[in-house]
mmCIF file of C-alpha atoms and ligand atoms in Angstrom:
data_model
loop_
_atom_site.group_PDB
_atom_site.id
_atom_site.type_symbol
_atom_site.label_atom_id
_atom_site.label_comp_id
_atom_site.label_asym_id
_atom_site.label_seq_id
_atom_site.Cartn_x
_atom_site.Cartn_y
_atom_site.Cartn_z
ATOM 1 C CA UNK A 15 -7.100 -18.466 1.958
ATOM 2 C CA UNK A 16 -10.549 -16.818 -0.469
ATOM 3 C CA UNK A 17 -9.079 -16.756 -3.285
ATOM 4 C CA UNK A 18 -10.742 -13.290 -4.304
ATOM 5 C CA UNK A 19 -8.719 -12.021 -1.260
ATOM 6 C CA UNK A 20 -5.270 -13.555 -2.241
ATOM 7 C CA UNK A 21 -5.714 -12.190 -5.495
ATOM 8 C CA UNK A 22 -6.313 -8.972 -4.297
ATOM 9 C CA UNK A 23 -4.137 -8.459 -1.353
ATOM 10 C CA UNK A 24 -0.822 -8.103 -3.110
ATOM 11 C CA UNK A 25 -2.304 -5.182 -5.037
ATOM 12 C CA UNK A 26 -3.428 -3.901 -2.382
ATOM 13 C CA UNK A 27 -0.355 -1.123 -1.414
ATOM 14 C CA UNK A 28 -0.448 -0.617 -5.650
ATOM 15 C CA UNK A 29 -4.216 0.747 -4.628
ATOM 16 C CA UNK A 30 -3.289 3.231 -2.219
ATOM 17 C CA UNK A 31 -0.185 4.501 -4.431
ATOM 18 C CA UNK A 32 2.222 2.836 -2.249
ATOM 19 C CA UNK A 33 5.412 2.122 -3.457
ATOM 20 C CA UNK A 34 9.007 0.049 -3.194
ATOM 21 C CA UNK A 35 6.777 -2.756 -0.563
ATOM 22 C CA UNK A 36 9.467 -4.981 1.713
ATOM 23 C CA UNK A 37 9.024 -8.456 -0.582
ATOM 24 C CA UNK A 38 8.424 -10.816 2.459
ATOM 25 C CA UNK A 39 5.230 -8.263 4.391
ATOM 26 C CA UNK A 40 4.237 -6.759 1.372
ATOM 27 C CA UNK A 41 1.506 -5.263 3.862
ATOM 28 C CA UNK A 42 4.367 -3.741 6.584
ATOM 29 C CA UNK A 43 2.663 -0.106 7.648
ATOM 30 C CA UNK A 44 -1.004 -1.096 6.540
ATOM 31 C CA UNK A 45 -3.533 -0.587 9.251
ATOM 32 C CA UNK A 46 -6.792 -3.073 8.463
ATOM 33 C CA UNK A 47 -10.097 -3.196 10.217
ATOM 34 C CA UNK A 48 -11.781 -6.330 10.487
ATOM 35 C CA UNK A 49 -15.321 -4.546 11.943
ATOM 36 C CA UNK A 50 -18.066 -7.470 13.390
ATOM 37 C CA UNK A 51 -15.295 -10.204 12.836
ATOM 38 C CA UNK A 52 -16.584 -12.899 14.776
ATOM 39 C CA UNK A 53 -13.956 -16.194 14.814
ATOM 40 C CA UNK A 54 -11.620 -13.427 12.832
ATOM 41 C CA UNK A 55 -10.369 -16.688 10.163
ATOM 42 C CA UNK A 56 -8.597 -13.845 8.367
ATOM 43 C CA UNK A 57 -7.230 -11.473 10.447
ATOM 44 C CA UNK A 58 -3.638 -14.227 10.628
ATOM 45 C CA UNK A 59 -3.276 -13.913 6.698
ATOM 46 C CA UNK A 60 -3.739 -9.552 6.969
ATOM 47 C CA UNK A 61 -1.303 -9.654 9.763
ATOM 48 C CA UNK A 62 1.510 -12.446 8.534
ATOM 49 C CA UNK A 63 2.196 -10.493 5.589
ATOM 50 C CA UNK A 64 3.090 -7.161 7.750
ATOM 51 C CA UNK A 65 -0.309 -5.600 8.069
ATOM 52 C CA UNK A 66 -1.110 -3.867 11.712
ATOM 53 C CA UNK A 67 -4.787 -5.258 12.629
ATOM 54 C CA UNK A 68 -7.508 -4.288 14.765
ATOM 55 C CA UNK A 69 -10.285 -7.095 14.453
ATOM 56 C CA UNK A 70 -13.735 -5.851 16.335
ATOM 57 C CA UNK A 71 -16.613 -7.152 17.759
ATOM 58 C CA UNK A 72 -19.223 -5.975 20.550
ATOM 59 C CA UNK A 73 -20.489 -10.152 20.861
ATOM 60 C CA UNK A 74 -17.430 -11.139 24.160
ATOM 61 C CA UNK A 75 -18.082 -14.705 22.938
ATOM 62 C CA UNK A 76 -16.853 -13.355 19.466
ATOM 63 C CA UNK A 77 -14.305 -11.814 20.826
ATOM 64 C CA UNK A 78 -13.237 -14.979 22.888
ATOM 65 C CA UNK A 79 -13.548 -16.939 19.899
ATOM 66 C CA UNK A 80 -11.464 -14.945 18.094
ATOM 67 C CA UNK A 81 -8.651 -15.065 20.938
ATOM 68 C CA UNK A 82 -8.678 -18.719 20.827
ATOM 69 C CA UNK A 83 -7.656 -18.719 16.614
ATOM 70 C CA UNK A 84 -5.276 -15.510 17.030
ATOM 71 C CA UNK A 85 -2.655 -16.805 18.984
ATOM 72 C CA UNK A 86 0.539 -15.655 19.147
ATOM 73 C CA UNK A 87 -0.261 -12.152 17.008
ATOM 74 C CA UNK A 88 0.330 -9.114 17.324
ATOM 75 C CA UNK A 89 -2.550 -7.077 16.313
ATOM 76 C CA UNK A 90 -5.346 -5.749 18.627
ATOM 77 C CA UNK A 91 -8.251 -7.955 19.258
ATOM 78 C CA UNK A 92 -10.874 -4.569 20.106
ATOM 79 C CA UNK A 93 -14.558 -5.899 22.466
ATOM 80 C CA UNK A 94 -16.221 -3.027 21.170
ATOM 81 C CA UNK A 95 -18.992 -1.180 18.856
ATOM 82 C CA UNK A 96 -18.479 -0.683 15.201
ATOM 83 C CA UNK A 97 -20.733 2.377 15.209
ATOM 84 C CA UNK A 98 -19.287 5.171 18.124
ATOM 85 C CA UNK A 99 -15.612 2.714 17.629
ATOM 86 C CA UNK A 100 -12.863 6.304 17.689
ATOM 87 C CA UNK A 101 -9.406 5.264 17.429
ATOM 88 C CA UNK A 102 -6.575 7.718 17.165
ATOM 89 C CA UNK A 103 -5.692 6.889 13.852
ATOM 90 C CA UNK A 104 -7.399 6.059 10.548
ATOM 91 C CA UNK A 105 -7.013 2.148 8.367
ATOM 92 C CA UNK A 106 -5.771 1.243 5.047
ATOM 93 C CA UNK A 107 -7.977 -1.472 4.648
ATOM 94 C CA UNK A 108 -11.547 -2.653 5.928
ATOM 95 C CA UNK A 109 -12.581 -5.883 5.068
ATOM 96 C CA UNK A 110 -15.539 -6.623 4.549
ATOM 97 C CA UNK A 111 -16.870 -10.078 5.503
ATOM 98 C CA UNK A 112 -20.707 -11.237 6.708
ATOM 99 C CA UNK A 113 -20.831 -7.756 8.421
ATOM 100 C CA UNK A 114 -23.270 -5.566 6.226
ATOM 101 C CA UNK A 115 -25.428 -8.884 5.993
ATOM 102 C CA UNK A 116 -25.948 -8.956 9.966
ATOM 103 C CA UNK A 117 -27.000 -5.175 10.258
ATOM 104 C CA UNK A 118 -30.378 -4.136 9.872
ATOM 105 C CA UNK A 119 -30.998 -2.159 6.772
ATOM 106 C CA UNK A 120 -31.757 1.040 8.639
ATOM 107 C CA UNK A 121 -28.022 0.808 9.947
ATOM 108 C CA UNK A 122 -27.096 0.142 6.985
ATOM 109 C CA UNK A 123 -27.024 4.214 6.302
ATOM 110 C CA UNK A 124 -24.635 4.411 9.493
ATOM 111 C CA UNK A 125 -22.233 1.412 8.438
ATOM 112 C CA UNK A 126 -21.198 3.721 4.906
ATOM 113 C CA UNK A 127 -21.115 6.687 6.773
ATOM 114 C CA UNK A 128 -18.535 5.190 10.009
ATOM 115 C CA UNK A 129 -16.880 2.885 7.002
ATOM 116 C CA UNK A 130 -15.633 6.313 5.392
ATOM 117 C CA UNK A 131 -14.837 7.925 8.362
ATOM 118 C CA UNK A 132 -12.633 4.980 10.096
ATOM 119 C CA UNK A 133 -11.010 4.985 6.334
ATOM 120 C CA UNK A 134 -7.993 7.496 5.489
ATOM 121 C CA UNK A 135 -8.093 9.444 2.303
ATOM 122 C CA UNK A 136 -8.378 7.202 -0.816
ATOM 123 C CA UNK A 137 -8.170 3.696 1.684
ATOM 124 C CA UNK A 138 -10.169 0.483 0.656
ATOM 125 C CA UNK A 139 -13.052 -1.714 1.695
ATOM 126 C CA UNK A 140 -13.150 -4.554 0.001
ATOM 127 C CA UNK A 141 -14.911 -7.987 0.801
ATOM 128 C CA UNK A 142 -17.449 -10.170 0.524
ATOM 129 C CA UNK A 143 -20.601 -8.361 -0.318
ATOM 130 C CA UNK A 144 -24.315 -10.011 -0.198
ATOM 131 C CA UNK A 145 -27.065 -9.802 -3.121
ATOM 132 C CA UNK A 146 -29.885 -11.000 -3.461
ATOM 133 C CA UNK A 147 -33.644 -10.106 -3.009
ATOM 134 C CA UNK A 148 -34.564 -7.751 0.755
ATOM 135 C CA UNK A 149 -36.479 -10.432 1.939
ATOM 136 C CA UNK A 150 -36.463 -11.182 6.116
ATOM 137 C CA UNK A 151 -32.908 -11.225 7.579
ATOM 138 C CA UNK A 152 -30.517 -11.689 8.684
ATOM 139 C CA UNK A 153 -28.872 -12.382 6.590
ATOM 140 C CA UNK A 154 -29.765 -9.304 4.919
ATOM 141 C CA UNK A 155 -29.343 -8.997 1.582
ATOM 142 C CA UNK A 156 -29.156 -5.993 -0.876
ATOM 143 C CA UNK A 157 -30.124 -5.283 -3.842
ATOM 144 C CA UNK A 158 -27.407 -4.230 -6.713
ATOM 145 C CA UNK A 159 -28.702 -0.633 -6.980
ATOM 146 C CA UNK A 160 -29.123 -0.446 -2.826
ATOM 147 C CA UNK A 161 -25.432 -1.413 -2.461
ATOM 148 C CA UNK A 162 -24.350 1.145 -5.562
ATOM 149 C CA UNK A 163 -26.593 4.439 -3.646
ATOM 150 C CA UNK A 164 -24.890 3.581 -0.164
ATOM 151 C CA UNK A 165 -22.032 2.773 -0.528
ATOM 152 C CA UNK A 166 -21.064 4.848 -4.287
ATOM 153 C CA UNK A 167 -22.040 8.158 -1.819
ATOM 154 C CA UNK A 168 -18.478 8.021 -0.066
ATOM 155 C CA UNK A 169 -16.688 5.801 -2.965
ATOM 156 C CA UNK A 170 -15.802 4.340 -6.184
ATOM 157 C CA UNK A 171 -16.376 1.574 -7.056
ATOM 158 C CA UNK A 172 -13.167 -0.502 -8.600
ATOM 159 C CA UNK A 173 -13.819 -4.148 -8.422
ATOM 160 C CA UNK A 174 -16.683 -6.364 -8.292
ATOM 161 C CA UNK A 175 -16.770 -10.352 -9.503
ATOM 162 C CA UNK A 176 -18.710 -13.324 -8.373
ATOM 163 C CA UNK A 177 -17.457 -15.241 -6.074
ATOM 164 C CA UNK A 178 -15.932 -18.627 -6.609
ATOM 165 C CA UNK A 179 -17.189 -20.629 -3.783
ATOM 166 C CA UNK A 180 -19.411 -18.698 -2.589
ATOM 167 C CA UNK A 181 -20.959 -19.861 1.091
ATOM 168 C CA UNK A 182 -24.156 -21.779 1.184
ATOM 169 C CA UNK A 183 -25.562 -19.078 2.898
ATOM 170 C CA UNK A 184 -24.554 -16.611 0.783
ATOM 171 C CA UNK A 185 -25.170 -17.922 -2.475
ATOM 172 C CA UNK A 186 -25.617 -14.425 -4.236
ATOM 173 C CA UNK A 187 -21.935 -13.583 -3.233
ATOM 174 C CA UNK A 188 -20.092 -11.171 -4.942
ATOM 175 C CA UNK A 189 -16.579 -9.707 -4.528
ATOM 176 C CA UNK A 190 -16.096 -5.740 -4.528
ATOM 177 C CA UNK A 191 -13.186 -2.839 -3.307
ATOM 178 C CA UNK A 192 -14.875 0.474 -2.623
ATOM 179 C CA UNK A 193 -12.609 3.518 -2.528
ATOM 180 C CA UNK A 194 -12.461 6.324 -0.798
ATOM 181 C CA UNK A 195 -12.231 9.643 -2.360
ATOM 182 C CA UNK A 196 -8.720 11.289 -1.738
ATOM 183 C CA UNK A 197 -9.869 14.646 -0.063
ATOM 184 C CA UNK A 198 -11.024 15.055 3.582
ATOM 185 C CA UNK A 199 -14.708 14.647 3.294
ATOM 186 C CA UNK A 200 -15.284 16.138 6.389
ATOM 187 C CA UNK A 201 -18.460 18.151 5.427
ATOM 188 C CA UNK A 202 -20.501 15.035 4.365
ATOM 189 C CA UNK A 203 -18.814 13.007 7.549
ATOM 190 C CA UNK A 204 -20.280 15.031 9.698
HETATM 191 C C1 SAM B 5 -22.653 -12.649 10.993
HETATM 192 S S1 SAM B 5 -20.598 -12.899 11.645
HETATM 193 C C2 SAM B 5 -20.132 -12.550 11.004
HETATM 194 C C3 SAM B 5 -18.718 -12.974 11.494
HETATM 195 C C4 SAM B 5 -17.292 -12.459 10.250
HETATM 196 N N1 SAM B 5 -17.211 -11.227 9.669
HETATM 197 C C5 SAM B 5 -17.598 -13.680 9.728
HETATM 198 O O1 SAM B 5 -17.148 -13.416 8.205
HETATM 199 O O2 SAM B 5 -17.874 -15.502 10.079
HETATM 200 C C6 SAM B 5 -21.594 -10.749 12.561
HETATM 201 C C7 SAM B 5 -20.709 -10.681 13.688
HETATM 202 O O3 SAM B 5 -20.847 -8.952 13.465
HETATM 203 C C8 SAM B 5 -21.148 -8.663 14.976
HETATM 204 N N2 SAM B 5 -21.898 -7.224 15.366
HETATM 205 C C9 SAM B 5 -22.549 -7.122 15.331
HETATM 206 N N3 SAM B 5 -22.540 -5.798 15.072
HETATM 207 C C10 SAM B 5 -21.765 -4.869 15.713
HETATM 208 C C11 SAM B 5 -21.475 -4.332 15.764
HETATM 209 N N4 SAM B 5 -22.266 -3.092 16.394
HETATM 210 N N5 SAM B 5 -20.023 -3.972 16.277
HETATM 211 C C12 SAM B 5 -19.485 -4.800 16.077
HETATM 212 N N6 SAM B 5 -19.735 -6.025 16.160
HETATM 213 C C13 SAM B 5 -21.007 -6.289 15.899
HETATM 214 C C14 SAM B 5 -21.737 -10.013 15.984
HETATM 215 O O4 SAM B 5 -21.077 -10.174 16.997
HETATM 216 C C15 SAM B 5 -21.160 -11.022 14.746
HETATM 217 O O5 SAM B 5 -19.809 -11.738 15.267
#
């Protein structure tokens, strides 16, 4: 598991204001979404800690690849579009890994809005964000002020650190944790 993720996961219930977690399943009762999951390599980590995981991708090939990885698990693998995904229940955590930077920049405001919409009040989006000069892509790097503006409209950043072993393709990767406001954002999410 990525060191940043393994350090973060035990702190997640506390960030969400949960007390008295189950020692062997500290994420029991939490709902985790992995949008643009690709092979969904990280899905098993969350599920192994007791979370209910939804891994979603709009590519049939990605979903088939994820199915090969996710043998013997109880989560959901959804073949669908993140932007129109409308589950009955919100999520506690959305895990970001190479999804935002795969999207053309004109979709970024929709990404921020949909992420906020899919999270419960107080929910968290955490993961690896690709910083750099906003040149051609994909992957599409984000300048620091771009993400601050984009996600700051709905979230408060509660962690930000350089990634110990960034992927060669993502040299400016940073681990970040953003938390949605605890009140309903109905007006801003219309
Ligand atoms: C660069 S890959 C990252 C995969 C994975 N998260 C990883 O870290 O290896 C981006 C993924 O996002 C998926 N994707 C792009 N736009 C999407 C959308 N609107 N809805 C769902 N999946 C999408 C692509 O099919 C692709 O599998």
